[in-house]
Amino acid sequence: MDGSVAQQPVIIAGGGLVGALTALLLARGRPDWRIRVLEPQQQGPAQDKRTIALAAATVSLLQRQGIWQAIADKASPIEHIHVSDRGHLGMTRLHAHQHGVPAMGQVIAAATLNKALYEACQVQDNIDWVGGAWFVRGERQSAAIQVTYTVNDTEHTSSALLLVGADGQRSQVRTDAGITMQHTDYQQAGIIATLTLSESLQGWAYERFTETGPIALLPLPNNQASLVWSLSPEESQRTLASADDDFLAACQQAFGYRAGRFLAVTDRVQYPLQLHLADTSIAHRTVIIGNASHTLHPIAGQGFNLGVRDAIELSAKLINATDPGSYSILSGYNQARQADYKHIIGLTDSLVRGFSNHYAPLIMGRNLALFGLDNLPPLRHVFARQTMGFRDL
């Protein structure tokens, strides 16, 4: 790396899940372009410890790109979804076969998908992957953006037509561009863990609403499940610090025995549950995507899949562009994404607020809604298509 200022069509800051996917889609859609990826990790992708739920539409995209075939055996299909309100009669069940798909989603370790995307980028001739690279600043000019980044404490500069910020919730690209964020604190904390169960979930995913917030179980191989449990910050801290037996007992009490007995727990972590949404996704010759633009409450598992649709929409807009950083291209992308953001964020926000309170009319209303979903096939189908990430509604 010699610090030259030869112009790249696109520079992507961040080589995580959304950044790597965007690089791959762009590089394959525009083989005449060179795409540079600036990734802080020196060797390979970051060791992401999350387990993520991929919507059916996301899996379909990965299949078309030849990514899924290499990792399918490491994933667990979601063939059924069970949603219930603890202590009340409201309940709905969704089944993949009723909606014409083999699975409504897949559960996989984020590190597994990250590695597959990274390896696909490495064999793509027109992707320049710069490991150990930290974005520093962008100098915006009318016809280009001068991107400064460091590798081993040495500054380098590259000129690009467009800078893509895929650098996560604490995005330096977003800060540098002066894009502000709106924040909503749900006064909840999420505990993520892996549970060993007395029996397999057999393709069932559970979302159970409790007095403190939702508790979800996602199927994993070997009689295991990925747990996402929402609690008040104080209760979450106490629960996180409790002994394994006490943790399992509390979790079992909150969830019930619908999924069998909880036998063991590993990999407990906690994080605050908040909504962050950028006021805009674009600035001059700059666009932010994925967690740099939005982070959601994990209810309904829509966060990463929303970032995937960022990658799809952005690449679709760019691959036919003469100037990928032009205002007309970026403005079109920003407008195209707003309806999806509004819809998904509205869905998750209403679920969090509607199912995390003790107000009697709301309790009645949400249970009627669940009952309606379970007994009205057309309404259930629309809801299922939403959860699977299909936008043909």
C-alpha positions as CSV (number, residue, x, y, z in Angstrom):
1,M,0.0,0.0,0.0
2,D,1.7,3.1,-1.2
3,G,-0.7,5.9,-0.3
4,S,-1.5,6.7,-3.9
5,V,-4.6,8.5,-4.8
6,A,-5.7,6.5,-7.8
7,Q,-9.5,6.7,-7.9
8,Q,-11.7,3.8,-6.9
9,P,-15.4,3.8,-7.9
10,V,-16.5,2.6,-4.4
11,I,-14.7,2.3,-1.0
12,I,-16.5,0.4,1.7
13,A,-15.6,1.0,5.3
14,G,-16.3,-2.2,7.2
15,G,-16.1,-5.8,6.1
16,G,-18.6,-7.3,8.4
17,L,-21.7,-9.1,7.3
18,V,-23.4,-6.2,5.5
19,G,-20.2,-4.6,4.2
20,A,-18.9,-7.9,2.8
21,L,-22.2,-8.7,1.1
22,T,-22.4,-5.3,-0.4
23,A,-18.9,-5.6,-1.8
24,L,-19.7,-8.9,-3.3
25,L,-22.9,-7.8,-4.9
26,L,-21.2,-4.7,-6.4
27,A,-18.1,-6.5,-7.6
28,R,-20.2,-9.2,-9.3
29,G,-22.6,-6.7,-10.8
30,R,-19.9,-4.4,-12.0
31,P,-16.9,-6.4,-13.0
32,D,-15.4,-3.3,-14.6
33,W,-15.1,-1.6,-11.1
34,R,-12.6,-2.2,-8.4
35,I,-14.2,-2.2,-4.9
36,R,-12.0,-1.5,-2.0
37,V,-13.0,-2.8,1.5
38,L,-11.4,-1.3,4.6
39,E,-11.7,-3.8,7.4
40,P,-10.2,-3.2,10.9
41,Q,-9.5,-6.9,11.5
42,Q,-6.1,-7.7,10.3
43,Q,-6.7,-11.4,9.3
44,G,-10.2,-12.5,8.2
45,P,-13.5,-11.3,9.6
46,A,-14.2,-10.5,13.3
47,Q,-15.1,-13.4,15.6
48,D,-18.8,-12.5,15.9
49,K,-20.3,-14.6,18.7
50,R,-23.9,-13.8,17.8
51,T,-26.4,-16.3,16.5
52,I,-28.5,-14.7,13.8
53,A,-31.9,-15.6,12.3
54,L,-31.8,-15.3,8.5
55,A,-35.2,-14.6,6.8
56,A,-36.2,-16.8,3.9
57,A,-35.6,-13.9,1.5
58,T,-32.0,-13.5,2.8
59,V,-31.3,-17.2,2.4
60,S,-32.7,-17.0,-1.1
61,L,-30.2,-14.2,-1.9
62,L,-27.3,-16.2,-0.5
63,Q,-28.3,-19.2,-2.5
64,R,-28.3,-17.2,-5.7
65,Q,-24.9,-15.8,-4.9
66,G,-23.5,-19.3,-4.3
67,I,-22.8,-18.6,-0.6
68,W,-25.4,-20.7,1.1
69,Q,-24.4,-24.0,-0.4
70,A,-21.1,-24.1,1.6
71,I,-22.7,-23.3,5.0
72,A,-26.2,-24.9,4.8
73,D,-25.2,-27.9,6.8
74,K,-24.2,-25.6,9.7
75,A,-27.7,-23.9,9.8
76,S,-30.9,-24.9,11.5
77,P,-34.2,-24.3,9.6
78,I,-37.1,-22.5,11.1
79,E,-40.0,-24.5,9.9
80,H,-42.6,-23.4,12.4
81,I,-43.0,-20.2,14.5
82,H,-45.0,-20.2,17.8
83,V,-46.0,-16.8,19.2
84,S,-47.8,-16.6,22.6
85,D,-48.6,-14.2,25.4
86,R,-47.6,-15.7,28.8
87,G,-50.6,-16.1,31.2
88,H,-53.1,-15.4,28.4
89,L,-54.9,-17.3,25.7
90,G,-53.6,-15.4,22.7
91,M,-51.4,-17.5,20.4
92,T,-50.5,-17.9,16.8
93,R,-48.6,-20.5,14.8
94,L,-46.9,-20.2,11.4
95,H,-45.9,-23.2,9.3
96,A,-43.5,-22.9,6.4
97,H,-45.4,-25.5,4.3
98,Q,-48.5,-23.4,4.5
99,H,-46.7,-20.5,2.8
100,G,-45.0,-22.4,0.0
101,V,-41.4,-22.5,1.4
102,P,-39.3,-25.2,3.0
103,A,-38.3,-23.0,5.9
104,M,-39.3,-19.5,7.1
105,G,-35.7,-18.8,7.9
106,Q,-32.5,-20.3,9.1
107,V,-30.5,-19.9,12.3
108,I,-26.7,-19.8,11.9
109,A,-23.7,-18.5,13.8
110,A,-22.8,-15.0,12.6
111,A,-19.1,-16.1,12.4
112,T,-19.9,-18.9,10.0
113,L,-21.7,-16.6,7.6
114,N,-19.1,-13.9,8.0
115,K,-16.3,-16.3,7.1
116,A,-18.2,-17.5,4.0
117,L,-18.7,-13.9,2.8
118,Y,-15.1,-13.1,3.5
119,E,-13.8,-16.1,1.5
120,A,-16.1,-15.2,-1.4
121,C,-14.6,-11.6,-1.4
122,Q,-11.1,-13.0,-1.4
123,V,-11.6,-14.9,-4.6
124,Q,-13.4,-12.0,-6.4
125,D,-10.7,-10.4,-8.6
126,N,-12.1,-6.9,-8.4
127,I,-12.3,-6.6,-4.6
128,D,-9.3,-5.1,-2.9
129,W,-9.6,-6.2,0.8
130,V,-7.4,-4.2,3.1
131,G,-7.1,-5.9,6.5
132,G,-6.2,-3.8,9.5
133,A,-7.5,-0.7,7.9
134,W,-9.3,2.0,10.0
135,F,-11.3,4.7,8.4
136,V,-10.2,8.2,9.6
137,R,-11.9,10.9,7.6
138,G,-13.3,11.8,4.2
139,E,-12.6,15.0,2.4
140,R,-15.6,15.7,0.2
141,Q,-15.1,17.4,-3.1
142,S,-17.7,18.0,-5.9
143,A,-16.6,15.1,-8.1
144,A,-14.9,12.7,-5.6
145,I,-14.2,11.9,-1.9
146,Q,-10.7,11.6,-0.6
147,V,-10.7,8.8,2.0
148,T,-8.0,8.7,4.6
149,Y,-7.4,5.5,6.6
150,T,-4.7,4.0,8.6
151,V,-2.9,0.6,8.4
152,N,-0.4,-0.2,11.1
153,D,-0.5,3.5,12.2
154,T,0.4,4.7,8.7
155,E,-2.0,7.0,6.9
156,H,-3.1,6.2,3.3
157,T,-5.4,8.1,1.0
158,S,-7.6,6.9,-1.8
159,S,-9.9,8.8,-4.0
160,A,-13.4,7.4,-4.6
161,L,-16.6,8.4,-6.2
162,L,-18.6,6.9,-3.3
163,L,-17.8,6.0,0.3
164,V,-20.1,3.4,1.9
165,G,-20.2,3.3,5.7
166,A,-20.8,-0.3,6.8
167,D,-18.8,0.2,10.0
168,G,-21.4,-0.7,12.6
169,Q,-23.4,1.0,15.3
170,R,-20.5,3.3,16.3
171,S,-19.9,4.3,12.7
172,Q,-17.0,6.7,12.2
173,V,-18.2,7.3,8.6
174,R,-21.5,8.5,10.0
175,T,-19.8,10.8,12.5
176,D,-17.5,12.1,9.9
177,A,-20.4,12.9,7.5
178,G,-22.3,14.7,10.3
179,I,-25.3,12.4,10.1
180,T,-27.3,12.5,13.3
181,M,-29.2,9.7,15.0
182,Q,-32.5,9.3,16.8
183,H,-32.4,7.1,19.9
184,T,-35.1,5.3,21.7
185,D,-34.3,3.5,25.0
186,Y,-36.8,0.7,25.7
187,Q,-35.5,0.5,29.3
188,Q,-34.8,-3.2,28.7
189,A,-31.6,-5.3,28.5
190,G,-31.2,-8.4,26.4
191,I,-29.6,-11.6,27.6
192,I,-28.2,-13.8,24.8
193,A,-27.2,-17.4,25.7
194,T,-27.1,-20.9,24.3
195,L,-29.4,-23.4,26.1
196,T,-29.1,-27.2,26.1
197,L,-32.6,-28.7,26.1
198,S,-34.1,-32.1,27.1
199,E,-35.3,-32.5,23.5
200,S,-34.9,-31.0,20.1
201,L,-37.0,-28.0,19.0
202,Q,-37.5,-29.8,15.7
203,G,-37.6,-26.7,13.6
204,W,-39.8,-24.7,16.0
205,A,-38.9,-21.1,16.9
206,Y,-40.7,-19.5,19.9
207,E,-41.5,-15.9,20.7
208,R,-43.1,-15.7,24.1
209,F,-44.2,-12.3,25.5
210,T,-43.9,-11.9,29.3
211,E,-44.4,-9.1,31.8
212,T,-40.8,-8.0,31.4
213,G,-40.6,-8.3,27.6
214,P,-40.2,-11.0,25.0
215,I,-38.3,-14.2,25.4
216,A,-37.3,-16.1,22.3
217,L,-35.9,-19.5,21.5
218,L,-34.4,-20.3,18.1
219,P,-33.5,-23.9,17.1
220,L,-29.9,-25.0,17.0
221,P,-28.4,-28.5,16.3
222,N,-27.7,-31.1,19.1
223,N,-30.8,-30.3,21.2
224,Q,-29.6,-26.7,21.7
225,A,-31.4,-23.4,21.3
226,S,-30.3,-19.7,21.0
227,L,-32.0,-17.7,23.8
228,V,-32.8,-14.0,23.6
229,W,-34.4,-12.8,26.9
230,S,-35.6,-9.2,27.5
231,L,-35.6,-8.0,31.1
232,S,-35.4,-4.7,33.0
233,P,-31.7,-3.5,33.2
234,E,-31.6,-4.2,37.0
235,E,-33.2,-7.7,36.7
236,S,-31.0,-8.5,33.7
237,Q,-27.9,-7.7,35.7
238,R,-29.0,-9.9,38.6
239,T,-30.0,-12.8,36.3
240,L,-26.8,-12.6,34.3
241,A,-24.7,-12.8,37.5
242,S,-26.6,-15.7,38.9
243,A,-25.4,-19.3,39.0
244,D,-26.2,-21.6,36.1
245,D,-28.9,-23.5,38.0
246,D,-30.6,-20.3,39.2
247,F,-30.4,-18.8,35.7
248,L,-32.0,-22.0,34.2
249,A,-34.7,-22.0,36.8
250,A,-35.6,-18.4,36.2
251,C,-35.6,-18.8,32.5
252,Q,-37.7,-21.9,32.7
253,Q,-40.2,-20.1,34.9
254,A,-40.4,-17.2,32.4
255,F,-40.8,-19.4,29.3
256,G,-42.6,-22.5,30.6
257,Y,-42.2,-26.1,29.5
258,R,-43.5,-25.9,25.9
259,A,-39.9,-26.5,24.6
260,G,-39.1,-29.1,27.3
261,R,-36.7,-28.7,30.2
262,F,-33.6,-26.4,30.1
263,L,-30.6,-28.5,31.2
264,A,-27.5,-26.2,30.7
265,V,-26.5,-22.7,29.7
266,T,-23.4,-21.3,28.1
267,D,-22.2,-18.1,26.5
268,R,-24.2,-15.6,28.5
269,V,-23.9,-12.0,27.4
270,Q,-26.0,-8.9,27.9
271,Y,-26.6,-5.7,25.9
272,P,-29.1,-2.7,26.1
273,L,-32.2,-2.9,23.9
274,Q,-32.5,0.3,22.0
275,L,-33.6,1.7,18.7
276,H,-31.2,3.8,16.7
277,L,-32.2,5.3,13.4
278,A,-30.2,7.8,11.3
279,D,-32.0,11.0,10.3
280,T,-30.8,10.2,6.7
281,S,-28.7,7.5,5.2
282,I,-26.8,9.8,2.8
283,A,-24.4,12.7,2.7
284,H,-22.3,14.1,-0.1
285,R,-20.7,11.1,-1.9
286,T,-21.4,9.0,1.3
287,V,-24.0,6.4,2.2
288,I,-24.4,4.5,5.5
289,I,-25.9,1.0,5.6
290,G,-26.7,-1.8,8.1
291,N,-26.1,-1.0,11.8
292,A,-24.4,2.3,10.9
293,S,-27.9,3.4,9.8
294,H,-30.2,1.5,12.1
295,T,-30.2,-0.9,15.0
296,L,-33.4,-2.5,16.2
297,H,-34.8,-4.3,19.2
298,P,-34.2,-8.1,18.4
299,I,-38.0,-8.9,18.7
300,A,-39.1,-10.6,15.4
301,G,-35.4,-10.9,14.4
302,Q,-35.5,-8.3,11.7
303,G,-32.3,-6.3,12.3
304,F,-29.7,-8.1,10.1
305,N,-32.3,-8.8,7.4
306,L,-33.0,-5.1,7.1
307,G,-29.3,-4.5,6.6
308,V,-29.3,-7.2,3.9
309,R,-32.0,-5.3,2.0
310,D,-29.8,-2.2,2.3
311,A,-27.1,-4.1,0.4
312,I,-29.5,-5.4,-2.2
313,E,-31.1,-1.9,-2.8
314,L,-27.8,-0.1,-2.9
315,S,-26.1,-2.5,-5.3
316,A,-29.2,-2.5,-7.5
317,K,-29.0,1.3,-7.7
318,L,-25.3,1.4,-8.3
319,I,-24.6,-1.2,-10.9
320,N,-26.3,0.8,-13.6
321,A,-24.8,4.1,-12.5
322,T,-22.1,6.1,-14.4
323,D,-21.3,8.0,-11.2
324,P,-22.2,5.9,-8.1
325,G,-21.7,8.9,-5.8
326,S,-24.1,11.3,-7.6
327,Y,-26.8,12.9,-5.6
328,S,-29.6,11.5,-7.9
329,I,-28.4,7.9,-7.2
330,L,-28.0,8.3,-3.5
331,S,-31.2,10.3,-3.1
332,G,-33.0,7.5,-5.0
333,Y,-31.5,4.9,-2.6
334,N,-32.4,6.9,0.5
335,Q,-36.0,7.3,-0.6
336,A,-36.4,3.7,-1.6
337,R,-35.3,2.5,1.8
338,Q,-37.5,4.8,3.9
339,A,-40.7,2.8,3.4
340,D,-39.0,-0.4,4.5
341,Y,-37.4,1.3,7.5
342,K,-40.8,2.8,8.5
343,H,-42.6,-0.5,8.1
344,I,-40.2,-2.8,10.0
345,I,-39.3,-0.3,12.7
346,G,-43.0,0.4,13.2
347,L,-43.6,-3.3,13.5
348,T,-40.9,-4.0,16.0
349,D,-41.6,-0.8,18.0
350,S,-45.3,-1.6,18.3
351,L,-44.5,-5.2,19.4
352,V,-42.1,-4.0,22.1
353,R,-44.5,-1.4,23.4
354,G,-47.7,-3.5,23.0
355,F,-46.4,-6.6,24.7
356,S,-44.3,-5.1,27.5
357,N,-47.0,-3.6,29.7
358,H,-49.9,-4.5,32.1
359,Y,-52.5,-2.2,30.7
360,A,-55.7,-4.3,30.5
361,P,-57.1,-2.9,27.2
362,L,-53.8,-3.5,25.5
363,I,-53.6,-7.0,26.9
364,M,-57.0,-7.7,25.4
365,G,-56.1,-6.1,22.1
366,R,-52.9,-8.0,21.6
367,N,-54.5,-11.3,22.5
368,L,-57.2,-10.7,20.0
369,A,-54.6,-9.9,17.4
370,L,-52.8,-13.2,18.1
371,F,-56.1,-15.0,17.9
372,G,-56.9,-13.3,14.6
373,L,-53.6,-14.3,13.1
374,D,-54.1,-17.9,14.1
375,N,-57.6,-18.1,12.7
376,L,-57.5,-15.9,9.6
377,P,-55.3,-17.5,6.9
378,P,-55.1,-14.4,4.6
379,L,-53.9,-12.2,7.5
380,R,-51.5,-14.9,8.7
381,H,-50.1,-15.2,5.2
382,V,-49.3,-11.5,5.0
383,F,-47.7,-11.5,8.5
384,A,-45.6,-14.6,7.5
385,R,-44.4,-12.9,4.3
386,Q,-43.3,-10.0,6.4
387,T,-41.3,-12.2,8.8
388,M,-39.7,-14.0,5.8
389,G,-38.5,-10.7,4.4
390,F,-40.5,-10.7,1.2
391,R,-41.7,-7.3,0.1
392,D,-44.3,-8.2,-2.5
393,L,-47.1,-7.0,-0.2
